[in-house]
Coordinates of C-alpha atoms in Angstrom, one line a residue:
Chain A
X1 CA 65.5 123.2 116.5
X2 CA 68.5 125.6 115.2
X3 CA 66.8 129.2 114.7
X4 CA 67.8 130.4 111.3
X5 CA 68.0 134.0 112.2
X6 CA 70.8 133.2 114.8
X7 CA 72.5 131.3 112.5
X8 CA 72.5 134.1 109.5
X9 CA 73.3 136.8 112.2
X10 CA 76.2 134.5 113.0
X11 CA 77.6 134.4 109.5
X12 CA 77.1 137.9 109.0
X13 CA 79.0 139.1 112.0
X14 CA 81.7 136.5 111.0
X15 CA 82.0 138.0 107.6
X16 CA 81.9 141.8 108.7
X17 CA 84.5 141.0 111.3
X18 CA 87.0 138.9 109.0
X19 CA 86.8 140.3 105.4
X20 CA 88.2 143.8 105.2
X21 CA 90.8 143.8 108.3
X22 CA 92.3 140.2 107.3
X23 CA 94.1 142.0 104.5
X24 CA 95.3 144.6 106.3
X25 CA 96.3 142.5 109.6
X26 CA 98.2 139.8 107.0
X27 CA 100.4 142.9 105.2
X28 CA 101.3 144.5 108.7
X29 CA 102.1 140.8 109.7
X30 CA 104.1 140.1 106.7
X31 CA 105.9 143.4 106.9
X32 CA 106.8 143.0 110.7
X33 CA 107.9 139.1 110.0
X34 CA 110.5 140.7 107.0
X35 CA 111.6 143.1 109.4
X36 CA 112.2 140.5 112.2
X37 CA 114.0 137.9 109.7
X38 CA 116.3 140.3 108.3
X39 CA 117.5 141.8 111.8
X40 CA 117.1 138.3 113.7
X41 CA 118.5 135.9 110.6
X42 CA 121.2 134.3 113.2
X43 CA 118.9 133.6 115.9
X44 CA 116.2 132.3 113.3
X45 CA 118.7 130.1 111.9
X46 CA 119.5 128.8 115.1
X47 CA 116.0 127.7 115.7
X48 CA 115.7 126.4 112.3
X49 CA 118.5 124.3 112.8
X50 CA 116.8 123.5 116.3
X51 CA 113.4 122.8 114.4
X52 CA 115.3 120.5 112.1
X53 CA 116.5 118.4 114.9
X54 CA 113.5 118.4 116.9
X55 CA 111.7 117.2 113.5
X56 CA 114.2 114.4 112.9
X57 CA 113.7 112.9 116.7
X58 CA 110.0 113.5 117.0
X59 CA 109.4 109.8 115.3
X60 CA 111.3 108.5 118.1
X61 CA 109.4 110.7 120.7
X62 CA 106.1 109.7 118.9
X63 CA 106.7 105.8 119.2
X64 CA 107.6 106.3 123.1
X65 CA 104.1 108.1 123.3
X66 CA 102.8 105.0 121.8
X67 CA 103.1 103.2 124.8
X68 CA 100.9 105.7 126.9
X69 CA 104.0 107.5 128.2
X70 CA 103.9 111.3 128.8
X71 CA 105.7 113.4 126.2
X72 CA 107.5 115.1 128.7
X73 CA 109.2 112.0 129.9
X74 CA 109.6 110.4 126.3
X75 CA 111.7 113.6 125.5
X76 CA 113.5 113.3 128.6
X77 CA 114.2 109.9 127.6
X78 CA 115.2 110.3 124.3
X79 CA 117.7 113.1 125.8
X80 CA 119.2 110.6 127.9
X81 CA 119.6 108.3 125.2
X82 CA 121.2 111.1 122.7
X83 CA 123.5 111.9 125.6
X84 CA 124.8 108.2 125.8
X85 CA 125.1 107.8 122.1
X86 CA 127.4 111.0 122.1
X87 CA 129.2 109.7 124.8
X88 CA 129.6 106.4 122.9
X89 CA 130.4 108.2 119.6
X90 CA 133.1 110.0 121.6
X91 CA 134.5 107.0 122.8
X92 CA 134.8 105.1 119.5
X93 CA 135.1 107.8 117.4
X94 CA 137.1 111.1 119.2
X95 CA 140.5 109.8 119.7
X96 CA 140.8 108.6 116.2
X97 CA 139.6 111.9 115.0
X98 CA 141.6 113.6 117.0
X99 CA 144.9 112.2 116.1
X100 CA 143.7 112.7 112.7
X101 CA 143.3 116.5 113.3
X102 CA 146.1 116.9 115.4
X103 CA 148.4 115.4 112.7
X104 CA 146.4 117.6 109.8
X105 CA 147.0 121.0 111.8
X106 CA 151.1 119.5 112.5
X107 CA 151.5 119.0 109.0
X108 CA 149.4 121.7 107.4
X109 CA 152.8 124.2 106.7
X110 CA 154.4 121.1 105.1
X111 CA 151.4 120.1 103.2
X112 CA 150.9 123.5 101.5
X113 CA 154.3 123.5 100.6
X114 CA 154.4 120.0 99.3
X115 CA 151.1 121.1 97.5
X116 CA 153.0 124.5 96.0
X117 CA 155.5 122.0 94.9
X118 CA 153.4 120.0 93.2
X119 CA 151.2 122.7 91.5
X120 CA 154.9 124.0 90.2
X121 CA 155.5 120.7 88.5
X122 CA 152.1 120.9 87.0
X123 CA 152.4 124.4 85.7
X124 CA 154.5 123.5 82.5
X125 CA 151.3 122.1 81.2
X126 CA 149.4 123.9 78.8
X127 CA 145.9 125.1 80.3
X128 CA 147.1 123.9 84.1
X129 CA 149.3 127.2 84.3
X130 CA 145.9 129.4 84.8
X131 CA 144.3 126.7 87.0
X132 CA 147.1 126.6 89.3
X133 CA 147.4 130.3 89.7
X134 CA 143.8 130.3 90.9
X135 CA 143.7 127.5 92.7
X136 CA 147.1 129.0 94.8
X137 CA 145.6 132.0 95.3
X138 CA 142.5 130.6 96.8
X139 CA 144.8 128.7 99.2
X140 CA 146.7 131.8 100.1
X141 CA 143.5 133.0 101.7
X142 CA 141.9 129.9 103.1
X143 CA 139.6 131.2 105.7
X144 CA 138.4 133.9 103.3
X145 CA 137.6 130.5 101.0
X146 CA 135.8 128.9 103.8
X147 CA 133.6 132.1 104.9
X148 CA 132.9 132.7 101.3
X149 CA 131.2 129.0 101.3
X150 CA 129.9 128.8 104.4
X151 CA 128.6 132.4 104.8
X152 CA 129.1 131.8 108.2
X153 CA 129.4 135.4 109.6
X154 CA 126.0 136.1 107.9
X155 CA 124.7 133.0 110.2
X156 CA 126.1 133.5 113.1
X157 CA 127.5 136.7 114.2
X158 CA 124.2 138.5 114.6
X159 CA 122.9 135.7 117.1
X160 CA 125.8 134.3 119.0
X161 CA 128.8 132.6 118.8
X162 CA 129.2 128.8 118.0
X163 CA 129.6 127.9 121.5
X164 CA 126.6 130.1 122.3
X165 CA 125.0 128.3 119.7
X166 CA 125.7 124.7 120.7
X167 CA 124.3 125.5 124.1
X168 CA 120.9 127.3 122.6
X169 CA 120.3 124.5 119.9
X170 CA 119.5 121.8 122.7
X171 CA 117.7 124.2 124.7
X172 CA 115.6 125.3 121.6
X173 CA 115.2 121.3 120.5
X174 CA 114.1 120.3 124.0
X175 CA 111.2 123.3 124.3
X176 CA 110.0 122.6 120.5
X177 CA 109.8 118.7 121.0
X178 CA 107.9 118.7 124.5
X179 CA 105.9 121.7 123.5
X180 CA 104.9 121.1 119.9
X181 CA 101.8 119.2 120.6
X182 CA 100.0 122.7 122.6
X183 CA 101.8 124.8 119.5
X184 CA 99.9 123.1 116.8
X185 CA 96.6 123.1 119.2
X186 CA 97.3 126.9 119.6
X187 CA 97.8 127.1 115.9
X188 CA 94.8 125.1 115.1
X189 CA 92.5 127.6 117.4
X190 CA 93.2 130.4 114.9
X191 CA 92.6 128.4 111.6
X192 CA 89.0 129.6 110.6
X193 CA 86.4 126.4 110.4
X194 CA 86.5 126.5 106.5
X195 CA 90.1 125.9 106.1
X196 CA 90.6 123.5 109.1
X197 CA 90.6 120.3 106.6
X198 CA 92.5 121.9 103.7
X199 CA 95.0 122.9 106.5
X200 CA 95.1 119.6 107.8
X201 CA 95.8 118.2 104.4
X202 CA 98.7 120.5 104.0
X203 CA 99.8 119.8 107.2
X204 CA 100.0 116.0 106.4
X205 CA 101.7 116.6 103.1
X206 CA 104.3 118.7 104.8
X207 CA 105.1 116.0 107.4
X208 CA 105.2 113.2 105.0
X209 CA 107.8 115.1 102.7
X210 CA 109.9 116.8 105.1
X211 CA 109.7 113.4 107.3
X212 CA 110.7 111.3 104.2
X213 CA 113.3 114.0 103.1
X214 CA 115.2 114.8 106.4
X215 CA 115.3 111.4 108.0
X216 CA 116.2 109.8 104.1
X217 CA 119.1 112.4 103.9
X218 CA 120.5 111.6 107.3
X219 CA 120.4 108.1 106.6
X220 CA 121.8 108.8 103.1
X221 CA 124.8 111.2 104.3
X222 CA 125.8 108.7 107.0
X223 CA 125.9 105.8 104.3
X224 CA 127.9 107.7 102.0
X225 CA 130.4 109.1 104.5
X226 CA 131.1 105.7 105.8
X227 CA 131.1 104.1 102.5
X228 CA 133.8 106.9 101.4
X229 CA 135.7 106.7 104.5
X230 CA 136.1 103.0 104.1
X231 CA 137.3 103.1 100.6
X232 CA 139.8 105.9 101.8
X233 CA 140.9 103.8 104.1
X234 CA 141.7 100.6 101.8
X235 CA 143.3 103.1 99.4
X236 CA 145.7 104.2 102.1
X237 CA 144.7 107.8 101.9
X238 CA 145.4 110.1 105.4
X239 CA 142.5 111.1 107.2
X240 CA 140.0 108.9 106.2
X241 CA 137.7 109.4 109.4
X242 CA 138.0 113.1 109.0
X243 CA 137.5 113.0 104.9
X244 CA 134.5 110.7 105.7
X245 CA 132.6 113.2 107.7
X246 CA 133.4 115.8 104.9
X247 CA 132.3 113.5 102.4
X248 CA 128.9 112.8 104.6
X249 CA 128.5 116.7 105.5
X250 CA 128.9 117.8 101.8
X251 CA 126.4 115.2 100.6
X252 CA 123.7 117.2 101.7
X253 CA 124.0 119.6 98.9
X254 CA 122.6 118.0 96.1
X255 CA 125.3 117.6 92.9
X256 CA 127.4 120.4 94.1
X257 CA 128.6 118.8 97.6
X258 CA 129.8 115.4 96.0
X259 CA 131.9 117.1 93.8
X260 CA 133.7 119.5 96.5
X261 CA 134.2 116.4 98.5
X262 CA 135.7 114.4 95.9
X263 CA 137.9 117.1 95.0
X264 CA 139.0 118.1 98.6
X265 CA 139.5 114.0 98.8
X266 CA 141.6 114.1 95.5
X267 CA 143.9 117.2 96.9
X268 CA 145.3 115.3 99.5
X269 CA 145.5 111.7 97.8
X270 CA 147.5 114.0 95.5
X271 CA 149.7 115.8 98.4
X272 CA 150.2 112.2 100.0
X273 CA 151.2 110.2 96.7
X274 CA 152.1 112.9 94.3
X275 CA 150.8 110.8 91.2
X276 CA 148.0 111.3 88.7
X277 CA 147.0 107.4 89.7
X278 CA 145.9 108.2 93.4
X279 CA 143.7 110.9 92.0
X280 CA 142.1 108.5 89.2
X281 CA 141.7 105.9 92.1
X282 CA 139.7 108.5 94.5
X283 CA 137.7 109.6 91.4
X284 CA 136.9 105.9 90.8
X285 CA 136.0 105.6 94.3
X286 CA 133.6 108.6 94.7
X287 CA 132.0 107.7 91.2
X288 CA 131.5 104.4 92.9
X289 CA 129.9 105.4 96.0
X290 CA 128.0 108.1 93.8
X291 CA 126.7 105.1 91.7
X292 CA 125.5 103.1 94.7
X293 CA 123.9 106.3 96.4
X294 CA 122.1 106.8 93.5
X295 CA 120.8 103.3 92.7
X296 CA 120.8 101.7 96.1
X297 CA 121.0 104.0 99.2
X298 CA 119.0 106.8 97.6
X299 CA 115.8 104.6 96.9
X300 CA 115.7 103.5 100.1
X301 CA 116.0 106.6 101.9
X302 CA 114.9 109.7 100.2
X303 CA 112.9 107.6 97.6
X304 CA 110.7 109.9 95.5
X305 CA 110.0 112.4 97.9
X306 CA 111.8 115.2 95.8
X307 CA 110.0 115.3 92.5
X308 CA 112.1 118.5 91.1
X309 CA 113.3 118.7 87.6
X310 CA 117.5 118.3 87.9
X311 CA 117.6 121.9 86.4
X312 CA 114.9 123.4 88.5
X313 CA 116.8 121.7 91.4
X314 CA 120.3 123.2 90.7
X315 CA 118.5 126.6 90.3
X316 CA 117.0 125.9 93.2
X317 CA 120.0 125.3 95.1
X318 CA 122.0 128.2 94.0
X319 CA 119.1 130.5 94.9
X320 CA 119.1 129.0 98.0
X321 CA 122.8 129.5 98.4
X322 CA 122.6 133.5 97.3
X323 CA 119.8 134.1 99.7
X324 CA 120.8 132.2 103.2
X325 CA 124.2 130.7 102.5
X326 CA 124.6 127.0 103.5
X327 CA 121.3 126.6 105.3
X328 CA 119.9 127.9 102.2
X329 CA 121.6 125.3 99.9
X330 CA 120.4 122.6 102.2
X331 CA 116.7 123.6 102.7
X332 CA 116.2 125.0 99.4
X333 CA 115.1 121.7 97.7
X334 CA 112.6 120.3 100.7
X335 CA 111.1 124.0 101.0
X336 CA 110.6 124.1 97.2
X337 CA 109.0 120.6 97.3
X338 CA 106.5 121.2 100.0
X339 CA 105.9 124.8 98.7
X340 CA 104.9 123.0 95.2
X341 CA 103.0 120.2 96.9
X342 CA 100.9 123.0 99.2
X343 CA 100.2 124.6 96.2
X344 CA 99.1 121.8 94.6
X345 CA 96.9 121.0 97.3
X346 CA 95.0 124.1 97.1
X347 CA 95.1 124.2 93.7
X348 CA 93.4 120.6 93.6
X349 CA 91.2 121.5 96.1
X350 CA 89.2 124.4 93.8
X351 CA 89.3 122.0 91.1
X352 CA 87.9 119.1 93.0
X353 CA 85.3 121.3 94.3
X354 CA 83.7 122.2 90.8
X355 CA 84.2 118.9 89.4
X356 CA 82.2 116.8 92.4
X357 CA 79.8 119.8 92.4
X358 CA 78.7 119.0 89.2
X359 CA 79.0 114.9 89.4
X360 CA 76.4 115.6 92.4
X361 CA 74.1 116.8 90.2
X362 CA 74.0 113.6 88.3
X363 CA 74.7 111.0 91.4
X364 CA 71.2 110.2 91.8
X365 CA 71.3 108.5 88.3
X366 CA 74.4 106.9 88.8
X367 CA 73.1 105.1 92.0
X368 CA 69.7 104.0 90.5
Chain B
X1 CA 126.1 73.2 127.8
X2 CA 127.0 76.6 129.3
X3 CA 124.1 78.1 127.5
X4 CA 121.4 76.4 129.5
X5 CA 122.0 78.3 133.0
X6 CA 121.6 81.6 130.9
X7 CA 118.7 80.6 129.0
X8 CA 116.7 79.4 132.3
X9 CA 117.8 82.3 134.3
X10 CA 116.2 84.7 131.3
X11 CA 113.2 82.2 131.2
X12 CA 112.9 83.2 135.5
X13 CA 113.4 87.0 134.7
X14 CA 110.7 87.0 131.8
X15 CA 108.2 84.8 134.1
X16 CA 108.8 87.0 137.2
X17 CA 108.1 90.2 135.0
X18 CA 105.1 88.6 133.3
X19 CA 103.6 87.7 136.7
X20 CA 104.4 91.0 138.4
X21 CA 103.2 93.2 135.2
X22 CA 100.9 95.3 137.4
X23 CA 103.5 95.8 139.8
X24 CA 105.7 96.9 137.2
X25 CA 103.0 99.3 135.5
X26 CA 102.4 100.9 139.5
X27 CA 105.9 101.5 139.7
X28 CA 106.4 103.5 136.1
X29 CA 102.5 104.7 136.8
X30 CA 104.5 107.9 137.3
X31 CA 105.2 108.1 133.4
X32 CA 102.2 107.1 132.1
X33 CA 99.6 109.8 130.6
X34 CA 96.7 109.6 132.4
X35 CA 94.4 111.8 129.7
X36 CA 95.8 109.9 127.1
X37 CA 94.2 106.8 129.1
X38 CA 91.3 108.5 129.4
X39 CA 91.2 109.5 125.6
X40 CA 92.0 105.8 124.3
X41 CA 89.0 104.5 126.3
X42 CA 86.6 107.2 124.3
X43 CA 88.2 106.0 121.2
X44 CA 87.5 102.2 122.0
X45 CA 83.8 103.4 121.9
X46 CA 83.9 104.8 118.0
X47 CA 82.5 101.7 116.1
X48 CA 84.8 102.6 113.2
X49 CA 87.7 101.4 115.5
X50 CA 86.0 98.6 117.0
X51 CA 88.4 95.6 117.3
X52 CA 91.8 97.4 117.3
X53 CA 94.0 97.0 119.9
X54 CA 94.8 99.4 122.5
X55 CA 98.5 100.5 121.4
X56 CA 96.7 101.1 117.8
X57 CA 94.5 103.4 119.7
X58 CA 96.9 105.3 121.2
X59 CA 99.0 105.5 118.0
X60 CA 96.2 107.2 116.4
X61 CA 95.6 109.2 119.3
X62 CA 99.1 110.8 119.0
X63 CA 99.3 111.0 115.1
X64 CA 95.9 112.7 114.7
X65 CA 95.1 116.6 114.8
X66 CA 93.5 118.0 118.1
X67 CA 91.0 121.3 117.5
X68 CA 89.0 123.0 119.9
X69 CA 85.6 124.6 119.1
X70 CA 83.9 127.3 121.3
X71 CA 80.1 127.1 121.9
X72 CA 78.3 128.0 118.4
X73 CA 81.4 127.5 116.5
X74 CA 80.7 126.1 112.9
X75 CA 82.6 123.4 112.4
X76 CA 82.0 122.8 108.7
X77 CA 78.7 124.0 106.7
X78 CA 76.2 121.9 104.3
X79 CA 77.5 121.7 101.0
X80 CA 81.2 122.1 101.7
X81 CA 83.8 119.4 100.3
X82 CA 84.3 116.8 103.1
X83 CA 87.8 115.6 103.6
X84 CA 87.9 114.6 107.3
X85 CA 86.0 112.4 110.0
X86 CA 85.7 114.2 113.4
X87 CA 85.8 112.3 116.5
X88 CA 84.3 114.1 119.7
X89 CA 86.7 113.9 122.9
X90 CA 85.3 116.4 125.0
X91 CA 81.9 118.3 124.8
X92 CA 78.9 118.1 122.0
X93 CA 78.0 118.6 118.5
X94 CA 75.0 119.4 116.7
X95 CA 74.3 118.0 113.3
X96 CA 71.7 119.9 111.4
X97 CA 70.3 120.4 107.9
X98 CA 68.6 123.1 106.1
X99 CA 64.6 123.0 105.5
X100 CA 62.5 125.4 104.2
X101 CA 62.4 128.6 106.6
X102 CA 64.2 126.7 109.5
X103 CA 67.0 124.2 110.3
X104 CA 66.3 120.8 111.3
X105 CA 68.2 119.3 114.2
X106 CA 69.3 115.7 112.7
X107 CA 71.3 114.9 116.0
X108 CA 73.3 116.0 119.3
X109 CA 76.2 113.8 119.4
X110 CA 78.5 113.5 122.6
X111 CA 81.7 112.5 123.4
X112 CA 82.9 108.8 122.2
X113 CA 80.5 110.1 118.8
X114 CA 82.3 110.4 115.6
X115 CA 80.9 112.1 112.4
X116 CA 81.9 113.2 108.8
X117 CA 83.0 109.3 107.9
X118 CA 81.6 109.3 104.7
X119 CA 84.3 111.7 103.8
X120 CA 86.7 109.0 104.1
X121 CA 85.6 107.2 101.2
X122 CA 84.3 110.0 98.9
X123 CA 85.0 113.7 99.1
X124 CA 81.4 114.9 98.3
X125 CA 79.7 118.0 99.6
X126 CA 78.6 117.3 103.6
X127 CA 75.2 116.7 103.4
X128 CA 74.4 118.5 106.8
X129 CA 75.8 121.5 109.2
X130 CA 77.8 120.6 112.2
X131 CA 78.4 123.3 115.1
X132 CA 79.8 122.8 118.4
X133 CA 77.1 123.3 121.3
X134 CA 79.4 123.9 124.1
X135 CA 83.5 124.0 124.0
X136 CA 84.4 120.7 122.2
X137 CA 87.8 119.0 121.6
X138 CA 87.8 117.0 118.5
X139 CA 90.3 114.7 117.0
X140 CA 90.3 115.1 113.0
X141 CA 91.3 112.4 110.7
X142 CA 92.3 113.3 107.1
X143 CA 91.5 111.3 104.3
X144 CA 95.3 110.9 103.2
X145 CA 96.2 109.7 106.8
X146 CA 93.0 107.3 106.8
X147 CA 94.6 106.3 103.1
X148 CA 98.0 105.6 104.9
X149 CA 96.2 103.4 107.7
X150 CA 94.7 101.6 105.7
X151 CA 97.7 100.7 103.3
X152 CA 100.0 100.7 106.1
X153 CA 99.0 97.2 107.8
X154 CA 96.4 94.6 106.6
X155 CA 95.2 94.1 110.0
X156 CA 94.2 97.7 110.3
X157 CA 93.0 97.8 106.8
X158 CA 90.8 94.5 106.7
X159 CA 89.2 95.8 110.5
X160 CA 88.8 99.4 109.9
X161 CA 87.3 98.5 106.6
X162 CA 84.9 96.0 108.0
X163 CA 83.8 98.2 110.4
X164 CA 83.2 101.0 107.8
X165 CA 81.2 98.3 105.4
X166 CA 78.8 97.7 108.5
X167 CA 78.1 101.0 109.3
X168 CA 77.3 101.8 105.6
X169 CA 75.0 98.7 105.6
X170 CA 73.4 100.0 108.7
X171 CA 73.0 103.5 106.7
X172 CA 71.2 101.4 103.5
X173 CA 69.1 99.3 105.9
X174 CA 67.9 102.6 107.7
X175 CA 67.3 104.3 104.2
X176 CA 65.3 101.5 103.2
X177 CA 63.1 101.0 106.3
X178 CA 62.4 104.9 106.1
X179 CA 61.3 104.4 102.7
X180 CA 59.2 101.1 103.0

C-alpha cells in the first residue's frame, strides 16, 4: 500500500522546487542562448548543416540498426558507403565538371565582353536601357553580388574557413549520428513526467515533418537539376552539368530559387546564341521543368508536408534571408511549418483535455 | 546456355550461406548489439506484440523513445489525459488508485510488462497513477506512432489489433466476473 502523506509531501516538494526558479532559470538560459547565438553564429551554422546531413542519413542508420547491428557499426558502414559513392561520383562527374569550370574560367573575360556587347545592342530599346545599366553595374562587381546573395561572410567568417568547415562538418555528423540516442535519452531525463507524452507527440511530429521535408527536398532538387541539365544539353547550351547543379541548389529556395537559376541559364544561352529565340527556349524548358516538378515530383517527394499559405511562405523566406542569409531562406519554411505544428499540438492538448473531461462525465450513459 | 553455370554457381553460394548461416552470424557477432537482442526478447513477452516477427520488434525498439525514471518518480497521474503506452525494459512500476484516505496498489509490474494500452485507443484520462518503484527504463509508444504502425502494414495492423482486442475481451470478462 502506498502512503498518501508521502505522495503529497513529494508533490509539495516538487511544487516548491520547480515553480519559481523555473521562470528565472528559463529567462537566464534564454539570455545566455541569445548571447551565444550572437557570438557563435558561424559555428552554429556549421552544426546546423551537420545536423541536417545527419538527419538525412539517420533513416539509413535506422534501417541498418533494424538488423540488430550496433549503431556505431551502422554509422561506420554509412561513412564507408558515402565515401565510395563520393569516389564514384568523382570518377563519373568530376572530369566533366572540371572541364566545364576550366572552360568557363578561361572564357570568362570573353563572355563578359560578349555580354556587354549584347547588352549594348539592347540599349536602344525603350525601358531596356535602365535595366541594362543596372545589370552592367552589378556585373562589374560579381563578388559583391555573390556575397550579398549568400551572406557568406556572416556564415563562415566567425567560425572557420570553408576548408575548415569541410573537415568539421563530417566530424560533427559522425558524432551526431553515433550519439543521437544517448542525447535524446539525456534530454528525456530533464523533461518532467507531466510533459513527457506531449513532448514525445511534438518530437514525433517534428520528426515526421522535418524528415518528409528534408528527404523530399533532396530528392526533388536532384530530379529538377537532372531534368534541367538534360534539357540544356539537348538544347546545346554550354555548361549543362554546372547549370544543372546550380538549378538543383537554387531549387532549395522556394519560388525565388527557380527564377534565379532560370535567369542564369537565360544569360548563358543569350551570350552563346545571341538570340531571343534561345532565351525563349530556356524559359520554356524551365517552365516545363517547373510544371513537372509541381505536378509530378513534388507530390511524390515533399507531398503535403508544407501547409503554408503562398503569401506566408514568401514572407517567411524573405524574413529568413534577412535574419540568417541563405541558410535562413532554406530553413525558414520547415522551421515555421514545425513551429506551427508544435503550437497546434500544445493548443489541441489543452482543448482536448477540456472536451474529454466533459465527455467522461457522461461516459457511463454511453456505455450503458 | 552460358547462363546455366552462373545460375548453378549462384545457387551453390546461396546454399552454402544458408547452411553456414550460424557460422556467418558468429563471424559477424562483434557487429551485433547484445543489449538490443536482450531487449527484443523482453518485447517478445509483451502480449500486444505477440506474433510479430523479430525484425519488426527490432524496428519498434529502434524507433520508440526510451526514458529512465528514478525510484519513486511519478510516470503519470490519475486523471491526466493518456496518450502513450509504456513498456518496462528494466526495473518495476507501481500502479495505484486513490481511495478514501489512502492509495490502493492495483499492480506491481516488472520488466516485460506494459501499461497504458487504453491510451492507444482513446485518449481519456488515466484511471490510475503510475510511479517507478526503482530505477526503471521504459519504452514509450506515442499514439501517432501506433496509428502510423497500424496504417503502414496490414500484417502488423491485423496482428496488433487482434492482440489488442484479446486484451479488451479479457478486461470485459474480468469486469463481468467481478460484478457477478
